[in-house]
Each structure stands twice: as structure tokens, then as C-alpha cells.
Amino acid sequence: MSEETIPLPEDFASRFDAEPRPPCQLYVVSPPSIVLPAFVEACKAAFDGGPVAAFQLRLKDVGDDDVLRACEALLPVCAAADVAFLLNDRADLAAKAGADGVHLGQSDGSIAEARALLGAGKTIGRTCHDSRHLAMEAGEQGADYVAFGAFYETTTKPSNYRPHPSILGWWTTLSQLPVVAIGGIFPDNAAPLVAAGADFIAVVRAVWDHADGPGAGVAAFADVLKTPRA
């Protein structure tokens, strides 16, 4: 029987003494389509709303030049706000743009290849869906963080994967590498993920589609990020 077919007890993490970890932080992901320079101002507003640890530029169906142009416009905004700038999918463009790192899906090349392009000081994250095996593999291959999801229904990047929050506690019990929770996360449903052990909450629509603007979208997470870990 493979590891993936063995059910993970929901109270797995509570069976062990938890190692201290920093409070959960916000990881903001761009919408799949943006318009410059308006999005530069939207990012400034978002970062003014409260602490943001990382920003991921995730553009779909655009050319390399457009991606690099967006990186050039947004990197200084992130640097000024002390927000790590990661590019989705493309380690080659991340290296060319001078990004702080890259987030790789399962089909976006190897972690070793990304490391060779980016160097030792850059951040490499890996999507692991709902798979403990993929997470362990990513850690062994040198990823700087792993990401599980989608935890909830999402229209940003539809996914058939629905990990249970307990996978977050499983990971933080076994590894010091940070873990990111992603997928349909809003202030009203984030608390169980923070409590379960998420080091970062990745959000998209909760920030960019907030009725009062992206700054209010970030600010809305202030209290839930303080949720005690179970």
C-alpha cells in the first residue's frame, strides 16, 4: 500500500510536540491578467494595507516580453515594500528579470534546473496539490517551500485536488520548510488553515476583488493570521 492511500489522521500533528514557527503570513498572487500601469498602483495599495511576505506574478497566455515588462514594473514596488517577488512557472524568466524566486508547478521543470538558473540565494517553491509524496520529494530536491491546495472551491485556478487541513500539520511536524496553503481562501475560511499549521496563506481574489480595494483586502486578513496553531 502506498503512502498516499494511507489516510492521514486528522489529529496527526497534535500527537507531537510542535516546534515553534513564525506567525502565519500573507502570500499575494496576481490575477492571471493585469493591465499596466494600473496594476502597479493596485500593488502599492495592497502593500499599504498591511504586511505581505511575498507576491507572485502569475500571468497566463501572455508572451515572454509582456511577463518581463510586468516584472520590471513590479519588482521595485515589491522591493520598496520589503515583499519577496516570485514569478510563476518560468525559472528562466525569473533569472532574467532578477526576481527573488520562482514558483514551480509539477510540470514546470525540475527544482535542480531552477536552482542552476537562479542560484543558491533565491527562493523556489513547488506545488504539491494534496500529495504527501510530492511534498517530501520537493523537500529532498531542494525546494524552499511546498504548497498544498486547492483547499476550497476556486475560480482562479480550478483544481480537483482538495487536501484536508491536517496535511499542513503533518508537514510542519516533519519539516522545517515553510508550507503554503492556497485555493479559494478568504478571511472567513482561512482560520482552520492557519490553525492547522500553514506558514503562509496564498490569496488572489480576496485581495484584488475586494469591494473596498486591494488595501482593504490585505487588511481583512490581519486578525485571522493571528489564529493560534492547534
Coordinates of C-alpha atoms in Angstrom, one line a residue:
M1 CA 0.0 0.0 0.0
S2 CA 1.4 3.4 -1.0
E3 CA 1.8 6.2 1.5
E4 CA -0.8 8.2 -0.4
T5 CA -3.5 5.6 0.2
I6 CA -3.0 5.5 3.9
P7 CA -5.4 8.0 5.5
L8 CA -3.8 10.8 7.5
P9 CA -5.4 11.1 11.0
E10 CA -6.9 14.5 11.4
D11 CA -5.2 14.8 14.8
F12 CA -1.8 13.7 13.5
A13 CA 0.0 16.9 14.4
S14 CA -1.4 17.1 17.9
R15 CA 0.3 13.8 18.7
F16 CA 3.7 15.5 18.6
D17 CA 5.3 18.4 20.4
A18 CA 5.2 21.3 18.0
E19 CA 8.4 23.2 17.2
P20 CA 8.0 27.0 17.4
R21 CA 7.3 28.6 14.0
P22 CA 6.8 32.2 13.0
P23 CA 3.3 33.5 12.7
C24 CA 1.4 32.8 9.5
Q25 CA 2.0 35.4 6.8
L26 CA 0.2 36.6 3.7
Y27 CA 1.3 35.5 0.2
V28 CA -0.4 37.5 -2.5
V29 CA -0.8 36.1 -6.0
S30 CA -1.6 38.3 -9.0
P31 CA -4.7 37.8 -11.1
P32 CA -4.0 35.9 -14.4
S33 CA -4.4 39.1 -16.4
I34 CA -3.2 42.6 -15.5
V35 CA -3.1 46.0 -17.1
L36 CA 0.0 48.2 -16.5
P37 CA 0.4 50.8 -15.1
A38 CA -2.9 50.5 -13.2
F39 CA -1.8 47.2 -11.6
V40 CA 1.4 48.9 -10.2
E41 CA -0.9 51.2 -8.3
A42 CA -3.1 48.3 -7.2
C43 CA 0.0 46.6 -5.8
K44 CA 1.1 49.7 -3.9
A45 CA -2.4 49.9 -2.4
A46 CA -2.3 46.2 -1.4
F47 CA 1.0 46.5 0.3
D48 CA -0.1 49.6 2.1
G49 CA -3.0 47.6 3.6
G50 CA -0.8 45.5 5.9
P51 CA 2.2 43.1 6.0
V52 CA 2.6 41.0 2.9
A53 CA 5.5 38.5 2.9
A54 CA 5.5 37.5 -0.8
F55 CA 4.0 38.4 -4.1
Q56 CA 3.8 36.0 -7.0
L57 CA 3.3 37.2 -10.6
R58 CA 1.2 34.6 -12.3
L59 CA 0.2 35.7 -15.8
K60 CA -1.4 33.3 -18.3
D61 CA -1.5 33.4 -22.1
V62 CA 1.0 36.3 -22.5
G63 CA 4.3 36.5 -24.2
D64 CA 7.7 36.5 -22.6
D65 CA 8.2 40.2 -23.3
D66 CA 5.0 41.1 -21.5
V67 CA 6.0 39.0 -18.5
L68 CA 9.4 40.7 -18.3
R69 CA 7.8 44.1 -18.7
A70 CA 5.5 43.4 -15.8
C71 CA 8.4 42.2 -13.7
E72 CA 10.3 45.3 -14.5
A73 CA 7.4 47.4 -13.3
L74 CA 6.5 45.4 -10.2
L75 CA 9.9 44.4 -8.8
P76 CA 10.7 47.9 -7.5
V77 CA 7.2 48.1 -5.9
C78 CA 7.9 44.9 -4.1
A79 CA 11.4 45.8 -3.1
A80 CA 10.2 49.1 -1.6
A81 CA 7.6 47.3 0.5
D82 CA 10.1 44.5 1.5
V83 CA 7.9 41.9 -0.3
A84 CA 9.6 39.0 -2.0
F85 CA 8.9 38.9 -5.7
L86 CA 8.4 35.4 -7.2
L87 CA 7.5 34.5 -10.8
N88 CA 5.2 31.7 -11.6
D89 CA 6.3 28.7 -13.8
R90 CA 9.3 30.2 -15.5
A91 CA 12.7 29.9 -13.8
D92 CA 14.4 31.2 -16.9
L93 CA 12.4 34.4 -17.0
A94 CA 12.7 34.7 -13.2
A95 CA 16.5 34.7 -13.6
K96 CA 16.4 37.1 -16.5
A97 CA 14.2 39.5 -14.6
G98 CA 16.2 39.3 -11.3
A99 CA 13.2 38.0 -9.3
D100 CA 13.6 36.8 -5.8
G101 CA 12.5 33.3 -6.8
V102 CA 10.1 31.2 -8.8
H103 CA 7.1 29.0 -8.0
L104 CA 7.0 25.8 -10.0
G105 CA 4.0 23.6 -10.8
Q106 CA 4.5 19.9 -11.2
S107 CA 5.1 20.3 -15.0
D108 CA 7.3 23.4 -14.8
G109 CA 10.7 21.7 -14.8
S110 CA 12.9 20.3 -12.1
I111 CA 13.9 22.1 -8.9
A112 CA 17.6 21.3 -9.8
E113 CA 17.3 23.1 -13.1
A114 CA 15.6 26.1 -11.5
R115 CA 18.4 26.2 -8.9
A116 CA 21.1 26.1 -11.5
L117 CA 19.4 29.1 -13.2
L118 CA 18.6 31.1 -10.1
G119 CA 21.4 30.4 -7.7
A120 CA 21.6 29.4 -4.1
G121 CA 20.1 32.6 -2.7
K122 CA 16.8 32.5 -4.5
T123 CA 13.5 31.0 -3.4
I124 CA 12.0 28.0 -5.2
G125 CA 8.5 26.8 -4.3
R126 CA 6.7 23.7 -5.6
T127 CA 3.0 22.9 -6.0
C128 CA 2.3 19.6 -4.3
H129 CA -1.6 19.5 -4.6
D130 CA -2.8 17.1 -1.9
S131 CA 0.3 14.8 -2.1
R132 CA 2.5 14.0 0.8
H133 CA 4.8 12.1 -1.5
L134 CA 5.2 15.1 -3.8
A135 CA 5.9 17.3 -0.8
M136 CA 8.6 15.0 0.5
E137 CA 10.1 14.7 -2.9
A138 CA 10.2 18.5 -3.3
G139 CA 11.9 18.9 0.0
E140 CA 14.5 16.3 -0.9
Q141 CA 15.2 18.1 -4.2
G142 CA 15.9 21.4 -2.6
A143 CA 12.7 23.4 -2.6
D144 CA 12.5 26.3 -0.2
Y145 CA 8.7 25.8 0.4
V146 CA 5.9 23.5 -0.6
A147 CA 2.3 24.5 -1.4
F148 CA -0.8 22.4 -0.9
G149 CA -4.2 23.1 -2.4
A150 CA -6.8 24.0 -3.5
F151 CA -8.4 23.8 -0.1
Y152 CA -11.6 25.4 -1.2
E153 CA -13.5 25.9 -4.4
T154 CA -11.8 28.4 -6.6
T155 CA -12.4 30.0 -10.0
T156 CA -8.9 31.5 -10.2
K157 CA -7.2 28.2 -11.0
P158 CA -9.8 25.4 -10.9
S159 CA -8.5 22.2 -9.2
N160 CA -9.8 18.8 -8.4
Y161 CA -7.4 18.5 -5.5
R162 CA -9.0 19.0 -2.1
P163 CA -6.4 18.4 0.7
H164 CA -7.6 18.2 4.3
P165 CA -6.1 20.9 6.5
S166 CA -4.4 18.2 8.5
I167 CA -1.9 17.8 5.8
L168 CA -0.5 21.2 6.9
G169 CA 0.1 20.0 10.4
W170 CA 1.6 16.7 9.1
W171 CA 4.1 18.8 7.1
T172 CA 5.1 21.2 9.9
T173 CA 5.5 18.2 12.2
L174 CA 8.0 16.6 9.9
S175 CA 9.8 19.5 8.2
Q176 CA 11.1 23.0 9.0
L177 CA 10.4 24.0 5.4
P178 CA 7.6 26.5 5.1
V179 CA 4.2 25.3 3.8
V180 CA 1.8 27.4 1.8
A181 CA -2.0 26.9 1.7
I182 CA -3.8 28.0 -1.5
G183 CA -7.1 27.8 -3.2
G184 CA -10.3 29.8 -2.6
I185 CA -9.0 31.3 0.6
F186 CA -10.8 34.4 2.1
P187 CA -10.8 35.9 5.6
D188 CA -13.9 33.9 6.6
N189 CA -12.4 30.5 5.8
A190 CA -8.7 30.9 6.5
A191 CA -8.7 30.3 10.2
P192 CA -8.8 26.4 10.0
L193 CA -5.8 26.5 7.7
V194 CA -3.8 28.8 10.0
A195 CA -4.7 26.7 13.0
A196 CA -3.7 23.5 11.1
G197 CA -0.2 24.9 10.6
A198 CA 0.0 27.0 7.4
D199 CA 3.1 29.2 7.4
F200 CA 1.7 31.2 4.5
I201 CA -1.8 31.8 3.2
A202 CA -1.8 32.4 -0.6
V203 CA -4.7 34.6 -1.8
V204 CA -5.9 36.1 -5.1
R205 CA -9.5 37.2 -5.3
A206 CA -9.7 38.1 -1.6
V207 CA -7.3 40.9 -2.3
W208 CA -7.9 42.0 -5.9
D209 CA -11.7 41.7 -5.9
H210 CA -12.3 43.2 -2.5
A211 CA -15.1 45.7 -2.7
D212 CA -13.1 48.4 -0.9
G213 CA -9.9 47.8 -2.9
P214 CA -6.8 45.7 -2.5
G215 CA -5.5 47.5 0.6
A216 CA -8.7 46.6 2.4
G217 CA -8.4 43.1 1.1
V218 CA -5.0 42.7 2.7
A219 CA -6.1 44.4 5.9
A220 CA -9.0 42.0 6.2
F221 CA -6.6 39.1 7.0
A222 CA -4.9 40.9 9.9
D223 CA -6.9 39.1 12.6
V224 CA -7.2 35.7 11.1
L225 CA -3.4 35.5 10.6
K226 CA -3.1 35.6 14.4
T227 CA -5.2 32.4 14.8
P228 CA -3.3 30.1 17.2
R229 CA -1.9 26.9 15.8
A230 CA -3.8 23.9 17.0

